[in-house]
Amino acid sequence: QVQLVESGGGLVQPGGSLRLSCAASGIAISRSHMGWYRQAPGKERELVARIFSGGRADYVDSVKGRFTISRDNAENTVYLQMNSLKPEDTAVYYCNAVFSGSYWGQGTQVTVSS
């Protein structure tokens, strides 16, 4: 079975940083496409960042230059480094993996507020 467990969310002031982790089991992230999504109240879930099995990454325009997606194949973990956080980044962040099917974690809350 595939399991994705997010961690690292919390409350941070505007301009601060957080690092989200997604620990995977039952699937090798090195052979999967991995993504971070987020959903704010009243809004649809949106793709924030993704990294493909070949290493290429892309981002939604609103986070370019501030967020970085990366992976550690030995730890089977994908990360989202979030810098210069803004209140509009507040959302539940979800990890997603695509290999044969599509799999989701339970999400971790990120709140950016002074």
Coordinates of C-alpha atoms in Angstrom, one line a residue:
Q1 CA 0.0 0.0 0.0
V2 CA 1.0 3.6 -0.6
Q3 CA 1.2 6.1 2.2
L4 CA 2.2 9.7 2.1
V5 CA 2.7 11.6 5.4
E6 CA 3.1 15.4 5.4
S7 CA 4.7 17.3 8.2
G8 CA 6.2 20.7 8.9
G9 CA 3.2 23.0 8.7
G10 CA 2.4 25.5 11.4
L11 CA 1.9 29.2 12.1
V12 CA 4.5 31.6 10.8
Q13 CA 4.7 35.4 10.4
P14 CA 4.7 37.1 7.0
G15 CA 8.2 37.0 5.5
G16 CA 9.1 33.8 7.4
S17 CA 9.9 30.4 6.2
L18 CA 8.7 26.8 6.6
R19 CA 9.9 23.5 5.2
L20 CA 7.3 20.9 4.5
S21 CA 8.2 17.2 4.2
C22 CA 6.3 14.3 2.6
A23 CA 7.6 10.9 3.6
A24 CA 6.5 8.2 1.3
S25 CA 6.2 4.4 1.8
G26 CA 5.0 1.8 -0.6
I27 CA 6.2 3.8 -3.6
A28 CA 9.6 5.0 -4.7
I29 CA 9.6 8.8 -5.2
S30 CA 12.6 8.5 -7.6
R31 CA 10.4 6.7 -10.0
S32 CA 7.3 8.9 -9.4
H33 CA 6.1 12.3 -10.3
M34 CA 5.6 14.2 -7.0
G35 CA 3.6 17.4 -6.4
W36 CA 2.5 19.8 -3.7
Y37 CA -1.0 21.1 -3.8
R38 CA -2.8 23.6 -1.6
Q39 CA -6.4 24.4 -0.8
A40 CA -7.6 27.5 1.0
P41 CA -11.2 27.9 2.3
G42 CA -13.7 28.6 -0.5
K43 CA -11.1 28.0 -3.2
E44 CA -10.3 25.1 -5.4
R45 CA -7.3 22.9 -4.8
E46 CA -4.3 24.2 -6.9
L47 CA -1.0 22.8 -7.9
V48 CA 1.8 24.6 -6.2
A49 CA 4.9 22.8 -7.3
R50 CA 5.8 19.5 -8.9
I51 CA 9.0 17.5 -9.6
F52 CA 9.2 14.8 -12.2
S53 CA 11.0 11.5 -12.0
G54 CA 13.7 12.9 -14.3
G55 CA 14.3 15.8 -11.9
R56 CA 12.6 18.7 -13.7
A57 CA 10.5 21.0 -11.5
D58 CA 7.9 23.7 -12.1
Y59 CA 5.8 26.1 -10.0
V60 CA 2.7 28.1 -10.1
D61 CA 3.5 31.7 -10.9
S62 CA 2.5 33.0 -7.5
V63 CA 5.3 31.1 -5.7
K64 CA 8.1 31.3 -8.2
G65 CA 11.3 32.6 -6.6
R66 CA 9.9 31.9 -3.1
F67 CA 9.3 28.1 -3.0
T68 CA 11.6 25.2 -3.9
I69 CA 10.6 21.6 -4.4
S70 CA 13.2 19.0 -3.9
R71 CA 13.6 15.3 -3.1
D72 CA 15.9 13.0 -1.2
N73 CA 15.7 9.6 -2.9
A74 CA 17.7 7.9 -0.1
E75 CA 15.1 9.1 2.5
N76 CA 12.2 8.6 0.0
T77 CA 11.0 12.1 1.0
V78 CA 10.0 15.1 -1.0
Y79 CA 10.3 18.7 0.4
L80 CA 8.8 22.1 -0.1
Q81 CA 10.9 24.9 1.1
M82 CA 8.7 28.0 1.5
N83 CA 10.4 31.4 1.9
S84 CA 9.1 34.9 2.1
L85 CA 5.7 33.6 3.1
K86 CA 2.6 35.8 2.5
P87 CA -0.8 35.6 4.2
E88 CA -2.3 34.5 0.8
D89 CA -0.1 31.3 1.2
T90 CA -2.4 30.2 4.0
A91 CA -3.9 26.8 3.1
V92 CA -3.8 23.1 3.7
Y93 CA -0.9 21.7 1.8
Y94 CA -1.2 18.2 0.3
C95 CA 1.5 15.9 -1.1
N96 CA 0.7 13.9 -4.2
A97 CA 2.4 11.0 -6.0
V98 CA 1.7 9.6 -9.4
F99 CA 3.2 6.3 -10.5
S100 CA 0.5 3.8 -11.6
G101 CA -2.3 5.6 -9.8
S102 CA -2.5 8.9 -8.0
Y103 CA -2.0 9.1 -4.2
W104 CA -2.6 11.8 -1.6
G105 CA -1.5 12.6 1.9
Q106 CA -3.7 13.9 4.6
G107 CA -2.5 17.4 4.4
T108 CA -0.7 19.9 6.7
Q109 CA -2.0 23.3 7.7
V110 CA 0.1 26.4 6.9
T111 CA -1.0 29.7 8.4
V112 CA 0.8 32.9 7.6
S113 CA -0.3 35.7 10.0
S114 CA 1.1 38.5 12.1

